[in-house]
Structure formats: C-alpha cells, structure tokens
Coordinates of C-alpha atoms in Angstrom, one line a residue:
X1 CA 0.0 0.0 0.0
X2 CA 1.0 3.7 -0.8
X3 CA 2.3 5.2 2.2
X4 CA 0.4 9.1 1.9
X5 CA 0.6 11.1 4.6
X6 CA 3.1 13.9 3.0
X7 CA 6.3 13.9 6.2
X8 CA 7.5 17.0 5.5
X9 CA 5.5 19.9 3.9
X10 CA 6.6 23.8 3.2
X11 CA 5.3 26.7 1.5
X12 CA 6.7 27.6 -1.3
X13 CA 6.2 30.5 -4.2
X14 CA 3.6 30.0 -7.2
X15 CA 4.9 31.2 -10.2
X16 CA 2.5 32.5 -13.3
X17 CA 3.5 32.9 -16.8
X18 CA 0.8 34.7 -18.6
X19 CA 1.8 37.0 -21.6
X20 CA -2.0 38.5 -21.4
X21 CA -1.0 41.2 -18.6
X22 CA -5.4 41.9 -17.8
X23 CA -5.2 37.5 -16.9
X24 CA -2.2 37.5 -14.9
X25 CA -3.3 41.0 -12.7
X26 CA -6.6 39.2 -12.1
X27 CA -4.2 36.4 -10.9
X28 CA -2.4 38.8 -8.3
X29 CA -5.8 40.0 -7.0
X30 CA -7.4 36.3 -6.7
X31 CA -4.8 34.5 -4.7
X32 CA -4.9 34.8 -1.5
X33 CA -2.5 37.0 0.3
X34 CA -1.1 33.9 2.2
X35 CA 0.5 32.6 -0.8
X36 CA 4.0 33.9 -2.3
X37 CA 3.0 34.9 -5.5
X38 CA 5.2 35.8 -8.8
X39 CA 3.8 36.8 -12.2
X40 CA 5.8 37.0 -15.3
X41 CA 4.7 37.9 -18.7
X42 CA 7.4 37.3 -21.0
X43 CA 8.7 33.4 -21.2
X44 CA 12.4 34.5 -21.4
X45 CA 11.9 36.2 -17.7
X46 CA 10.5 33.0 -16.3
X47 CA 13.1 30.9 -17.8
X48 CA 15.2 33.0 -16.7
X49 CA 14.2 33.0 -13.3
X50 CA 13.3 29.3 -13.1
X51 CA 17.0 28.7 -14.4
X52 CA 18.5 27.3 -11.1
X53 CA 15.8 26.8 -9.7
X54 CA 16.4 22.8 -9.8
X55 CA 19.9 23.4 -8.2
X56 CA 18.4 25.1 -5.5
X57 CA 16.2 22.1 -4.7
X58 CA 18.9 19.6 -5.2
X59 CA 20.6 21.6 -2.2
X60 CA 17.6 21.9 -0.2
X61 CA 17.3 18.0 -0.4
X62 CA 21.2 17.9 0.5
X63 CA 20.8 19.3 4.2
X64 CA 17.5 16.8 4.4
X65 CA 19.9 14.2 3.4
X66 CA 22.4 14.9 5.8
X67 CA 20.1 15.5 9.0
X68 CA 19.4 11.9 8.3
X69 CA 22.6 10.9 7.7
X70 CA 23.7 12.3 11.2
X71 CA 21.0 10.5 12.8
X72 CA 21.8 7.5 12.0
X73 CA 25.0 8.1 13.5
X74 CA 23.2 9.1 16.9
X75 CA 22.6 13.0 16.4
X76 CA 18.8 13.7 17.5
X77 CA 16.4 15.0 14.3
X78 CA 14.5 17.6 16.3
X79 CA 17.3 20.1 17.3
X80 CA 18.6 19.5 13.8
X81 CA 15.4 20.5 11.7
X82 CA 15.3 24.0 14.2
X83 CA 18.8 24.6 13.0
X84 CA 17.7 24.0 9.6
X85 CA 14.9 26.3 10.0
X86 CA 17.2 28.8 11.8
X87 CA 19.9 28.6 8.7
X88 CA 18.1 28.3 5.7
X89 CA 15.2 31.1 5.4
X90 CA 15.3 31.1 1.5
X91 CA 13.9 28.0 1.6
X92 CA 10.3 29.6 1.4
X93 CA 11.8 31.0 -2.2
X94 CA 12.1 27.7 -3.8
X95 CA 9.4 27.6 -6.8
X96 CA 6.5 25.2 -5.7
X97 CA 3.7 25.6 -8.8
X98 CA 4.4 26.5 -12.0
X99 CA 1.3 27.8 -13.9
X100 CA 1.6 29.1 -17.4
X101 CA -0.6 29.7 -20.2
X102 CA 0.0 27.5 -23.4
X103 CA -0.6 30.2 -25.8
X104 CA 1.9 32.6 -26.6
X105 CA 3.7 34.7 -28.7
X106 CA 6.7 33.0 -30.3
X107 CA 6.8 30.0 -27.8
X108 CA 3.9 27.7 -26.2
X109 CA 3.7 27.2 -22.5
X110 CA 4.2 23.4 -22.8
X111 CA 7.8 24.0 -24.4
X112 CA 8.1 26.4 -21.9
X113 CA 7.3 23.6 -19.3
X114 CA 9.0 21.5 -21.1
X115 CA 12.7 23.9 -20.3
X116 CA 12.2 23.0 -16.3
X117 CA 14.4 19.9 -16.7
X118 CA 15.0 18.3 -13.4
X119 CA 12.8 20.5 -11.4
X120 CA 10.4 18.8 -8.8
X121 CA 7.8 21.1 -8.5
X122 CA 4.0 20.5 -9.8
X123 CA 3.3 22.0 -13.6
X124 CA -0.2 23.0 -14.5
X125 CA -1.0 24.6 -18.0
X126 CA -3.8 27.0 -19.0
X127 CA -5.2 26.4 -22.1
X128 CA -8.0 27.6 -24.6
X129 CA -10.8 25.4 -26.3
X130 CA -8.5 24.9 -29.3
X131 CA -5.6 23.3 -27.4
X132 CA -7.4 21.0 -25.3
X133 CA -6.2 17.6 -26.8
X134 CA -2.3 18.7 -26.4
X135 CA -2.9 19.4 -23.1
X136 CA -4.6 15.5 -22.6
X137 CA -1.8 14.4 -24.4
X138 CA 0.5 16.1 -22.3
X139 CA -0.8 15.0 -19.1
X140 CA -0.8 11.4 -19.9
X141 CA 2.6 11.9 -20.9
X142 CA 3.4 13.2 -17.3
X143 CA 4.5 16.1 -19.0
X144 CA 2.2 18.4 -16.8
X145 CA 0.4 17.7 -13.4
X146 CA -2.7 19.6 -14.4
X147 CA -4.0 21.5 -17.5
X148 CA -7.7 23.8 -16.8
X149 CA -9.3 25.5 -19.4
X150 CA -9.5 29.3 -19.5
X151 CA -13.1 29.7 -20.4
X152 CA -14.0 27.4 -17.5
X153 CA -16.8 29.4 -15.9
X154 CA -15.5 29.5 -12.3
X155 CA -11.5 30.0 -13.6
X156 CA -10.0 31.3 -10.2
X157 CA -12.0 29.2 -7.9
X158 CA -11.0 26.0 -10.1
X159 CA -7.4 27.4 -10.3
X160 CA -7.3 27.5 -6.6
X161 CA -8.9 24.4 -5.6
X162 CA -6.1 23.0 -8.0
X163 CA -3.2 25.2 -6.6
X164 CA -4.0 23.6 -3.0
X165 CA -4.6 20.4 -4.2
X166 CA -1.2 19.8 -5.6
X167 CA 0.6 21.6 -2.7
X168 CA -0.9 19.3 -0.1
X169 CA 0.9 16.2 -2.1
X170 CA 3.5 14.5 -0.1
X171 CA 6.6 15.6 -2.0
X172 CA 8.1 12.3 -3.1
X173 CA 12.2 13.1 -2.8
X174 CA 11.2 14.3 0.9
X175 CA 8.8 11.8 1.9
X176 CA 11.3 8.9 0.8
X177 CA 13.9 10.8 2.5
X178 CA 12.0 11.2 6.0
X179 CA 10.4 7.7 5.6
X180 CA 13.8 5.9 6.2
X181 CA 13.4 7.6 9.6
X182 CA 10.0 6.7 10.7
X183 CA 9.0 2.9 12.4
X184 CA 6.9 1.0 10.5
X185 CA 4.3 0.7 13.4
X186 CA 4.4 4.5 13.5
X187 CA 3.5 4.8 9.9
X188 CA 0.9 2.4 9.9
X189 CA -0.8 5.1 12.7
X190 CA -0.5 8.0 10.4
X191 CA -2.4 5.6 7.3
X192 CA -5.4 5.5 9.8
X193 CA -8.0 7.1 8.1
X194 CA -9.3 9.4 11.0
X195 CA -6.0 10.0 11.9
X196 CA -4.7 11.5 8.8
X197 CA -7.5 13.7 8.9
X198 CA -7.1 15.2 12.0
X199 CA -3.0 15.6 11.9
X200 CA -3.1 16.7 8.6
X201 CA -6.3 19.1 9.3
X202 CA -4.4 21.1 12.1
X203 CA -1.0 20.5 10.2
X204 CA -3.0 23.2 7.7
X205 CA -4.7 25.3 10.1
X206 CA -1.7 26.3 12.1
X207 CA 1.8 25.9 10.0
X208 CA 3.4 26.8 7.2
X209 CA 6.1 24.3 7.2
X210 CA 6.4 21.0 9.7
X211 CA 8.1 17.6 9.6
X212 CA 7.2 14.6 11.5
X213 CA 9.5 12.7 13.1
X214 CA 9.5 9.3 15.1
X215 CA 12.3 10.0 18.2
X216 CA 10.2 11.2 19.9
X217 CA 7.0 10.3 17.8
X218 CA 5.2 13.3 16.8
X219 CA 5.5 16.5 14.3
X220 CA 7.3 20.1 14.8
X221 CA 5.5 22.7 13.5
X222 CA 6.2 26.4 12.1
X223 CA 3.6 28.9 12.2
X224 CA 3.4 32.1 9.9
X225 CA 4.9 33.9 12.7
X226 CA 8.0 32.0 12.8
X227 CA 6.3 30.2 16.0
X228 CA 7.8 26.5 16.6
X229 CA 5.2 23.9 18.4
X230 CA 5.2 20.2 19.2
X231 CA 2.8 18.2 18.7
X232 CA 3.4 14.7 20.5
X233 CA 1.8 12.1 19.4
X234 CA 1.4 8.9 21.8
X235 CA -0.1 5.4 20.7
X236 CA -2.3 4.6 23.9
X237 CA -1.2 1.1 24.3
X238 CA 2.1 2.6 25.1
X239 CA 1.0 5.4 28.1
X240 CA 2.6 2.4 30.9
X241 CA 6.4 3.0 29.2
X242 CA 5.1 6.5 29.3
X243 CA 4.4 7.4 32.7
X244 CA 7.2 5.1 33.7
X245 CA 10.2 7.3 31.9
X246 CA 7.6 10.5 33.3
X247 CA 8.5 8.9 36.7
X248 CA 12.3 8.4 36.1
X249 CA 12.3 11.8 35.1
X250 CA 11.3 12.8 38.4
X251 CA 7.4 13.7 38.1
X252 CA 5.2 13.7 40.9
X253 CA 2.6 10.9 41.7
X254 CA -0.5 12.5 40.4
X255 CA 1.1 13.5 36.9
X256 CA 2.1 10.4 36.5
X257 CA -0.9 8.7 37.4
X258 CA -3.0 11.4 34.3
X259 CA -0.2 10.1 32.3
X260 CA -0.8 6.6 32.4
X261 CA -4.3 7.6 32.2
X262 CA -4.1 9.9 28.7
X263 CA -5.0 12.5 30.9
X264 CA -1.6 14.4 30.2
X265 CA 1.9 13.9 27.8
X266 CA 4.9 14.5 29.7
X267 CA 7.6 16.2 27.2
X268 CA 11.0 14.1 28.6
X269 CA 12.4 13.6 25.5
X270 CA 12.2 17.4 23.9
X271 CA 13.7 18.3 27.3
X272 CA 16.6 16.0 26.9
X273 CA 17.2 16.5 22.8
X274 CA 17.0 20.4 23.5
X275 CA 18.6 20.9 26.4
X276 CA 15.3 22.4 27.7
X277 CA 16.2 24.2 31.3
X278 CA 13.7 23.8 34.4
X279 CA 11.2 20.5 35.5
X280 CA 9.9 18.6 32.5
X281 CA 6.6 20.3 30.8
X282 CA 3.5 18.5 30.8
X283 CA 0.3 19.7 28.4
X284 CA -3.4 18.3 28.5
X285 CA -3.7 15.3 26.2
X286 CA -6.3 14.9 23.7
X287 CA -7.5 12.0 21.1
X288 CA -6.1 11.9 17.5
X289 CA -8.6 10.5 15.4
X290 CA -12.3 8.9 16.5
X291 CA -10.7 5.5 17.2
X292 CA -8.9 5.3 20.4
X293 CA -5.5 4.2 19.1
X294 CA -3.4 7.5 19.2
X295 CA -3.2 10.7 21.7
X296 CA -1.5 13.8 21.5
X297 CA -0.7 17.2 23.3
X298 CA 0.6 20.6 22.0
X299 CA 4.0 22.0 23.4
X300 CA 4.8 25.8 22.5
X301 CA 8.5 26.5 22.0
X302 CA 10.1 29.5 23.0
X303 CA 12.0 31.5 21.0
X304 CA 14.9 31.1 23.8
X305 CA 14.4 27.1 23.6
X306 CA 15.1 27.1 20.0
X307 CA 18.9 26.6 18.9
X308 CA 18.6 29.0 16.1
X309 CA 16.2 32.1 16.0
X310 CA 13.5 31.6 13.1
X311 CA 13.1 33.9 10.2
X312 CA 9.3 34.3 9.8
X313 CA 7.4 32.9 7.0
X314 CA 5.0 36.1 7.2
X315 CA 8.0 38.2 6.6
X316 CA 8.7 36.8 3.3
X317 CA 4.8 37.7 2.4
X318 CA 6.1 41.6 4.0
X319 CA 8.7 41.6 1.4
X320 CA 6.7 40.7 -1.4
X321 CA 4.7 44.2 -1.0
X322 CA 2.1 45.1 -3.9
X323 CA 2.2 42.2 -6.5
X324 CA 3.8 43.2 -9.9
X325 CA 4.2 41.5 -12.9
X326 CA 7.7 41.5 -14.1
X327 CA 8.5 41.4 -17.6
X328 CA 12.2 41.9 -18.4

C-alpha cells in the first residue's frame, strides 16, 4: 500500500507565466495574500528566473539528506530541523507551482514547461478550447500535473482548488527521504483514516512548514509567525512506558498517574534533545482520530528554547509588498 501522509510539507512561491497582462493582474488579485506569489509575462523572464531553480532544490534536499545521515550516527532530528529552519530562510523562495498559459507569442507554454528539466515542482498549463487535446496528451505523458481551461466558468475558484490540491501532495524526494526515519508501526498510525484527517487538518490550520519525526513520535510545526510547536503524538497502548520514563524523570505521583491515564503527555524527551532548562513540561492530552489508538498534546516552543532564532514565514509575504508583474 501507498504510504500518503506527506512527512515533510513547506510553503513555497507560485509562479505565473501569462503574456496576457489583464489575466495575470486578475491572478495577483485572486490569490490569497497567504501565498508567495510571482507573475511574469514574458517566457524568457520566467526561464530566466526558473534557471537554477532545480539546483536550488537539489541543495535543499542535500541538508535533508544529511540531517538523516547524522541521525543515523546518533545525532537527535529535532534540534537538527530547528537549525535548519534557523539557517536556511530562503527556503520559502524555492518555486513550488508553476502555472503558465499555453498560448503565446513565439513560444507555447508546454515547451516552456518543457525547459524545467530536473525541477520537482508541480506543472499545471492554461489552455483555450483549441488546445485541449495537447494538453490531454500532455498529461498522460506526465509532461504536466494539471491543465484547466481558460473559459472554464468558475476560472480562479478551479485554479485555486487545483493550486491547494497539488501543494498538499507528499513531495516524493522528501517523503522517501524522511520515511527511512520513521518505524513501521508509526507509519501504519499515520495511514489510519481518521487519523490523517485530523493531523493533517491542524497540520494546515496552524503551520506553514512542519516535519514529522519518530524520536520522539510526533510533528514540529512552524507557524506564519515563525512560531515553533510540538505536537506529541502517543499510541495509547504505550502510556505504561510513558508514565514510567515520566516517573524516572522525576514527576510527581499525580502527573504520572493522568499520564498513564491519557489524561496528560509528559515532554521528557524534547527536554533531553534540547537541552530544555527547568522540570519537565507536561500539556493536557487529547485523542487523535475517533478511534482510540493515538493521543496527543501541544507543546509551545520559545524562542529562547530554539537553537537557532527563526526567520518568519509572514515576513517573506512583507517583502513581497504590492504584486507586480515583471517582464524583463
């Protein structure tokens, strides 16, 4: 079975090649302000821009690489995805969608698509009644991820519904990448139906970028606001070992007795793996999914337990200012 649940998700910038300048303003306006947004009107300035764009991810995918890499020769993941997070803020930069109109002056949008050798990111081509079957063609081909019509009725709505489809995808490079790390029982939890739902709901309520991670089990999460949380995530057949390494910790009776219970999560392991100063935290735990198998509780990080400070997501949307559409 196809394991689905995307491991490590990021925001990235949406890129629009239009060279009808009315379409790609009505673009800027439509998306939501939440999204990094570029629009380009000339092919030669997309190319141009979209040039090392696979180098970039090849790099990206080179720290993932080596975070693992150092695990498995005993460094803990968590303080090394914070340093990541803390060292790497163009990350947010790298090209996510590309969406380009097939016809153009001098060049069509699929050879334009078609210049993006070795890029991973998701390709979805605008086309009008005329160029329908190339786009088909194309698709099956895997040459695009998605092609929509311009005269469809409801353009930016289907556009969008599209956009966030495709962004939600477990990115496969990553997800093989942070599989190798995860337990096989662990995954198995996150492929529970009602489960998936509920991680991956809040997952896109709250952050802009997490990872989930098995040592301890659960996922660290980045909010807009360059907030960090942890989400532990405890299988309840497992809350015994729990309360028993809350107890070696030094927690008192009672705590331990909610943690056995599901009542509360102690955080022992983010103490030790961060170097976390003062008596262990403990947060009110609550049921992941409708079936009883897996609990959790949320853990705010402060900015003085993080290794590296964090260079906000929302900043990156600051910088972007009023959307232009460059065309040299």
């Amino acid at each position: 079975m196809a394991f689905n649940f995307p491991l490590y998700h990021r925001s990235g910038s949406l890129i629009f090649l239009d060279d009808d300048i009315d379409y790609l303003e009505m673009l800027g306006m439509v998306v939501p302000s939440f999204l990094q947004v570029e629009l380009f009107s000339r092919p030669a300035a997309f190319i141009a821009r979209m040039n090392d764009e696979p180098a970039r991810w090849e790099a990206d995918a080179g720290h993932h690489l080596q975070m693992i890499d150092r695990w498995r020769h005993g460094h803990h993941l968590l303080p090394q995805v914070l340093r990541y997070w803390g060292s790497n803020p163009a990350r947010y930069q790298l090209a996510q969608t590309c969406v380009v109109d097939f016809a153009m002056p001098g060049i069509d949008g699929l050879k334009v698509l078609e210049t993006l050798v070795d890029w991973p990111g998701s390709r979805i081509l605008l086309t009008g009644q005329a160029d329908e079957q190339i786009a088909i063609k194309a698709f099956n081909n895997g040459l695009i991820d998605q092609f929509i019509p311009k005269q469809t009725a409801d353009i930016a709505g289907r556009l969008m519904t599209t956009l966030v489809k495709l962004a939600r995808r477990a990115h496969p490079r990553l997800n093989t990448v942070w599989r190798t790390a995860m337990q096989s029982h662990h995954q198995a939890l996150l492929e529970v139906p009602s489960i998936m739902e509920a991680l991956l709901t809040r997952a896109r309520s709250n952050w802009v970028e997490y990872v989930v991670l098995d040592e301890p089990f659960g996922m660290l999460g980045l909010t807009p606001d360059g907030l960090c949380e942890w989400l532990q995530l405890e299988p309840a057949s497992g809350l015994k070992d729990v309360a028993d390494l809350a107890r070696s910790a030094g927690l008192g009776f009672d705590v331990v007795q909610a943690i056995q219970k599901g009542l509360r999560l102690p955080a022992v392991e983010l103490h030790q793996q961060l170097g976390l100063r003062g008596p262990i935290r403990t947060e009110k735990a609550f049921a992941v999914g409708d079936d009883g198998q897996l609990i959790g509780a949320l853990f705010p990080l402060a900015e003085t337990d993080l290794p590296l400070p964090i260079y906000p997501y929302r900043n990156f949307l600051d910088m972007q200012g009023v959307r232009t559409i460059q065309d040299s």
